[in-house]
CSV table of C-alpha atoms in Angstrom, one decimal:
chain,number,residue,atom,x,y,z
A,1,MET,CA,-4.4,-61.8,-6.4
A,2,SER,CA,-2.9,-58.4,-7.3
A,3,LEU,CA,-4.6,-55.0,-7.2
A,4,VAL,CA,-4.4,-52.4,-10.0
A,5,TYR,CA,-4.9,-48.7,-9.7
A,6,LEU,CA,-6.3,-47.5,-12.7
A,7,VAL,CA,-6.0,-43.5,-12.8
A,8,ARG,CA,-7.3,-41.1,-15.3
A,9,HIS,CA,-4.8,-38.5,-16.0
A,10,ALA,CA,-5.0,-35.1,-13.9
A,11,GLN,CA,-6.5,-32.1,-15.3
A,12,ALA,CA,-5.1,-31.1,-19.0
A,13,SER,CA,-5.4,-28.1,-21.1
A,14,PHE,CA,-9.0,-28.4,-22.3
A,15,GLY,CA,-9.8,-25.9,-25.0
A,16,ALA,CA,-6.1,-25.1,-25.8
A,17,ARG,CA,-4.3,-25.5,-29.0
A,18,ASP,CA,-2.3,-28.1,-27.3
A,19,TYR,CA,-4.7,-30.4,-24.8
A,20,ASP,CA,-2.0,-32.8,-24.3
A,21,ARG,CA,-0.2,-31.1,-21.4
A,22,LEU,CA,-1.0,-30.8,-17.8
A,23,SER,CA,-2.3,-27.7,-16.2
A,24,GLU,CA,-1.0,-26.3,-13.0
A,25,LEU,CA,-3.9,-27.6,-11.1
A,26,GLY,CA,-3.5,-30.9,-12.9
A,27,ARG,CA,0.0,-31.3,-11.5
A,28,GLN,CA,-1.2,-30.4,-8.0
A,29,GLN,CA,-4.0,-33.0,-8.2
A,30,ALA,CA,-1.5,-35.6,-9.2
A,31,ARG,CA,0.9,-34.7,-6.6
A,32,TRP,CA,-2.1,-34.9,-3.9
A,33,LEU,CA,-2.9,-38.3,-5.4
A,34,GLY,CA,0.8,-39.2,-4.8
A,35,ASP,CA,0.6,-38.1,-1.1
A,36,TYR,CA,-2.5,-40.0,-0.7
A,37,PHE,CA,-0.9,-43.4,-2.0
A,38,ALA,CA,2.2,-42.8,0.1
A,39,GLY,CA,0.1,-42.2,3.3
A,40,ARG,CA,-1.4,-45.5,2.7
A,41,GLY,CA,2.1,-47.2,2.5
A,42,LEU,CA,1.6,-48.2,-1.2
A,43,ARG,CA,4.6,-49.3,-3.2
A,44,PHE,CA,3.9,-49.8,-6.9
A,45,ALA,CA,5.4,-53.2,-8.3
A,46,ARG,CA,4.8,-51.7,-11.8
A,47,VAL,CA,4.0,-48.1,-13.1
A,48,MET,CA,2.5,-48.0,-16.6
A,49,ALA,CA,0.9,-45.0,-18.6
A,50,GLY,CA,-0.1,-44.4,-22.2
A,51,THR,CA,2.3,-42.7,-24.7
A,52,LEU,CA,0.5,-39.3,-24.2
A,53,THR,CA,2.2,-36.6,-22.3
A,54,ARG,CA,-0.7,-36.0,-19.8
A,55,GLN,CA,-0.7,-39.5,-18.9
A,56,GLN,CA,3.0,-39.8,-18.4
A,57,ASP,CA,3.4,-36.4,-16.6
A,58,THR,CA,0.5,-37.6,-14.3
A,59,ALA,CA,2.4,-40.9,-13.5
A,60,ARG,CA,5.6,-39.0,-12.8
A,61,GLU,CA,4.0,-36.3,-10.5
A,62,VAL,CA,2.3,-39.2,-8.6
A,63,ILE,CA,5.5,-41.3,-8.1
A,64,ALA,CA,7.6,-38.2,-7.3
A,65,ALA,CA,5.2,-37.3,-4.5
A,66,MET,CA,5.5,-40.6,-3.2
A,67,GLY,CA,9.2,-40.5,-3.1
A,68,ALA,CA,9.7,-43.0,-5.6
A,69,SER,CA,11.2,-41.1,-8.4
A,70,ASP,CA,13.4,-44.0,-9.3
A,71,ALA,CA,10.4,-46.2,-10.2
A,72,GLU,CA,10.3,-47.3,-13.9
A,73,LEU,CA,7.6,-45.8,-15.9
A,74,VAL,CA,6.7,-48.2,-18.7
A,75,THR,CA,4.5,-47.1,-21.5
A,76,HIS,CA,1.8,-48.9,-23.6
A,77,GLY,CA,0.1,-47.2,-26.5
A,78,GLY,CA,-3.0,-49.2,-25.7
A,79,LEU,CA,-3.8,-46.9,-22.8
A,80,ASP,CA,-4.1,-44.0,-25.1
A,81,GLU,CA,-7.2,-42.1,-25.5
A,82,TYR,CA,-9.3,-42.4,-28.6
A,83,HIS,CA,-8.8,-39.9,-31.4
A,84,GLY,CA,-11.7,-37.6,-30.1
A,85,GLU,CA,-11.2,-34.8,-32.8
A,86,ALA,CA,-11.3,-37.2,-35.6
A,87,LEU,CA,-14.3,-38.9,-34.3
A,88,TYR,CA,-16.1,-35.5,-33.9
A,89,SER,CA,-15.1,-34.4,-37.4
A,90,ALA,CA,-16.4,-37.8,-39.0
A,91,TYR,CA,-19.7,-37.2,-37.3
A,92,ALA,CA,-20.1,-33.4,-37.7
A,93,GLY,CA,-18.9,-33.2,-41.5
A,94,GLY,CA,-15.6,-31.7,-40.7
A,95,VAL,CA,-16.6,-29.2,-38.2
A,96,ASP,CA,-13.6,-28.0,-36.0
A,97,PRO,CA,-14.5,-29.3,-32.5
A,98,ARG,CA,-12.5,-26.4,-30.8
A,99,GLU,CA,-14.6,-23.9,-32.6
A,100,HIS,CA,-17.6,-25.6,-31.6
A,101,GLN,CA,-16.6,-25.6,-28.0
A,102,ARG,CA,-16.0,-21.9,-27.8
A,103,ALA,CA,-19.3,-21.1,-29.6
A,104,ASP,CA,-21.4,-23.3,-27.5
A,105,TYR,CA,-19.9,-25.7,-24.8
A,106,ARG,CA,-23.2,-27.5,-24.0
A,107,ALA,CA,-24.3,-28.1,-27.7
A,108,TYR,CA,-20.6,-29.4,-28.4
A,109,TRP,CA,-21.0,-32.1,-25.4
A,110,ARG,CA,-24.2,-33.3,-26.8
A,111,ALA,CA,-22.8,-33.7,-30.3
A,112,PHE,CA,-19.9,-35.3,-29.0
A,113,ARG,CA,-21.9,-37.9,-27.0
A,114,SER,CA,-23.9,-38.6,-30.4
A,115,ALA,CA,-20.6,-39.1,-32.0
A,116,MET,CA,-19.4,-41.4,-29.6
A,117,GLU,CA,-22.7,-43.5,-30.0
A,118,ALA,CA,-22.3,-43.5,-33.6
A,119,TRP,CA,-18.7,-44.8,-33.6
A,120,ALA,CA,-19.7,-47.7,-31.2
A,121,ALA,CA,-22.5,-48.6,-33.6
A,122,ASP,CA,-19.7,-48.5,-36.5
A,123,ARG,CA,-21.7,-45.7,-38.2
A,124,LEU,CA,-18.7,-43.4,-38.7
A,125,VAL,CA,-16.5,-43.5,-41.8
A,126,GLY,CA,-12.6,-42.6,-42.1
A,127,VAL,CA,-11.8,-42.8,-38.3
A,128,PRO,CA,-8.5,-43.9,-37.2
A,129,GLU,CA,-9.9,-47.1,-35.4
A,130,THR,CA,-12.9,-48.9,-34.9
A,131,TRP,CA,-14.9,-49.3,-31.5
A,132,SER,CA,-13.7,-53.0,-31.4
A,133,GLU,CA,-10.1,-52.1,-32.1
A,134,PHE,CA,-10.2,-49.6,-29.4
A,135,GLY,CA,-11.5,-52.2,-26.9
A,136,ALA,CA,-9.1,-54.8,-27.7
A,137,ARG,CA,-6.0,-52.5,-27.4
A,138,VAL,CA,-7.3,-51.2,-24.1
A,139,ARG,CA,-7.7,-54.7,-22.7
A,140,ALA,CA,-4.4,-55.7,-24.0
A,141,ALA,CA,-2.7,-53.0,-22.2
A,142,LEU,CA,-4.3,-53.9,-18.9
A,143,ASP,CA,-3.5,-57.5,-19.3
A,144,GLU,CA,0.2,-56.7,-19.7
A,145,ALA,CA,0.1,-54.4,-16.8
A,146,ALA,CA,-1.2,-57.3,-14.7
A,147,ARG,CA,1.1,-59.9,-16.2
A,148,ASP,CA,3.2,-61.8,-13.9
A,149,THR,CA,2.1,-60.0,-10.9
A,150,VAL,CA,1.6,-62.2,-7.8
A,151,ARG,CA,-0.5,-61.9,-4.6
A,152,ASP,CA,-0.3,-58.7,-2.8
A,153,ASP,CA,1.3,-56.7,-5.8
A,154,VAL,CA,0.0,-53.2,-6.6
A,155,VAL,CA,0.3,-51.7,-9.9
A,156,LEU,CA,-0.4,-48.1,-11.1
A,157,VAL,CA,-1.8,-47.5,-14.5
A,158,VAL,CA,-2.4,-44.0,-15.9
A,159,SER,CA,-4.8,-43.8,-18.8
A,160,SER,CA,-7.7,-41.6,-20.0
A,161,GLY,CA,-11.4,-41.3,-19.6
A,162,GLY,CA,-12.5,-43.0,-22.7
A,163,ALA,CA,-10.1,-46.0,-22.2
A,164,ILE,CA,-11.2,-46.6,-18.6
A,165,GLY,CA,-14.8,-46.2,-19.5
A,166,ARG,CA,-14.4,-48.9,-22.3
A,167,ALA,CA,-12.3,-51.2,-20.1
A,168,LEU,CA,-14.8,-51.3,-17.1
A,169,ALA,CA,-17.8,-51.7,-19.3
A,170,ASP,CA,-16.0,-54.6,-21.0
A,171,ILE,CA,-15.1,-55.9,-17.5
A,172,ALA,CA,-18.7,-55.8,-16.4
A,173,GLY,CA,-20.0,-57.1,-19.6
A,174,ALA,CA,-21.8,-53.8,-20.0
A,175,PRO,CA,-23.0,-52.2,-23.6
A,176,ALA,CA,-21.3,-49.6,-25.4
A,177,ARG,CA,-23.6,-46.8,-23.8
A,178,THR,CA,-22.4,-47.8,-20.4
A,179,ALA,CA,-18.9,-47.0,-21.5
A,180,ILE,CA,-19.6,-43.7,-22.8
A,181,GLU,CA,-21.5,-42.7,-19.8
A,182,LEU,CA,-18.5,-43.8,-17.6
A,183,ASN,CA,-16.2,-42.0,-19.8
A,184,LEU,CA,-18.1,-38.8,-19.3
A,185,GLN,CA,-18.1,-39.1,-15.6
A,186,CYS,CA,-14.2,-39.8,-15.1
A,187,ARG,CA,-12.9,-37.2,-12.7
A,188,ASN,CA,-9.4,-35.8,-13.3
A,189,SER,CA,-6.9,-37.9,-11.4
A,190,GLY,CA,-9.5,-40.3,-10.2
A,191,PHE,CA,-8.9,-43.8,-9.7
A,192,CYS,CA,-10.7,-47.1,-9.9
A,193,GLU,CA,-9.5,-50.6,-8.3
A,194,LEU,CA,-9.2,-53.7,-10.2
A,195,ILE,CA,-8.6,-57.1,-8.8
A,196,ALA,CA,-6.3,-59.2,-11.1
A,197,GLY,CA,-5.9,-63.0,-10.9
A,198,GLY,CA,-6.6,-65.9,-12.8
A,199,GLY,CA,-6.2,-64.1,-16.1
A,200,ALA,CA,-9.5,-62.1,-15.3
A,201,LEU,CA,-9.9,-58.6,-14.1
A,202,ARG,CA,-12.8,-57.7,-11.6
A,203,LEU,CA,-13.9,-54.1,-10.6
A,204,LEU,CA,-13.7,-53.2,-7.0
A,205,SER,CA,-14.4,-49.3,-7.1
A,206,PHE,CA,-14.7,-46.5,-9.5
A,207,ASN,CA,-13.9,-42.9,-9.7
A,208,ASN,CA,-12.4,-42.4,-6.4
A,209,VAL,CA,-10.9,-39.0,-5.5
A,210,PRO,CA,-10.2,-39.2,-1.6
A,211,HIS,CA,-7.2,-36.8,-2.1
A,212,LEU,CA,-9.5,-34.0,-3.2
A,213,GLU,CA,-12.4,-34.3,-0.9
A,214,ALA,CA,-11.3,-32.2,1.9
A,215,PRO,CA,-13.2,-28.7,2.0
A,216,ALA,CA,-10.1,-26.8,1.0
A,217,ARG,CA,-9.6,-28.9,-2.1
A,218,ARG,CA,-13.0,-29.6,-3.7
A,219,HIS,CA,-12.4,-26.8,-6.2
A,220,ALA,CA,-9.7,-29.3,-7.6
A,221,ILE,CA,-12.5,-31.9,-8.5
A,222,THR,CA,-12.6,-31.6,-12.4
A,223,PHE,CA,-13.9,-33.6,-15.2
A,224,ALA,CA,-12.2,-32.0,-18.4
C-alpha cells in the first residue's frame, strides 16, 4: 500500500483582486512543511497539484525546501477548487462576493455555506459544474495520483479545501453536509494522509499542521 499526503495549498491572497497567489506567509508555511517532510526522511515518488497558481507554488515551495527541486510536478485539473465566486453569485443573485466580504465578513461566510448547500442539492442554476461532476473529477485526480504506485511509495498531492473536503467525505461515505464542514475546517498547508491500495483510498489522518505547532509559529495557522 502507498501513502498519499493530500495537502491544502498554503495561504493565498484572500480578499485581494487576485486570490490565486500565495502570500508571503503562505510561502513560509509551505517551506516549513517541506522542512517537516525532509526531517521525516520522505522522498516522494510522485508530486501532483492542480492547475491553480496557489496549488502549484505550494508544491514547488515544499519540494524546494526538501532539496528536491528536480522533482517533476505533474498537474491535474481535477484537483482544482470549485468556482466559489460563481456559486456565490448564482445563490445571491449576482451580488459581488468580494464586496460582501468587505462589508460583513461573518454574513458572507454564512451566505457562502448556504450557497454550498444549495449547490450540493442541485438547486443552483447556471453554475460551471454540478456537485456530482465536481466529486467525479476530484476522485479521478486522486486515482491518477495513486496509479501504479507500489508498497512504501509516498505521493504528494496539493489541492484546495473544497476538493479535499469532497474527497474525504466521499471516501468515508459521508453526506454533502460533511464535505462542506470539512472544507471550511481545512487549514492552510495542512495535510491529510490517505492509504492507497487495491483500487481503494482510506483516510488515515486529517488536517495536520505539525510544522506550525511550535509556539513561535502558531500565528501561522490560518484558514483562508
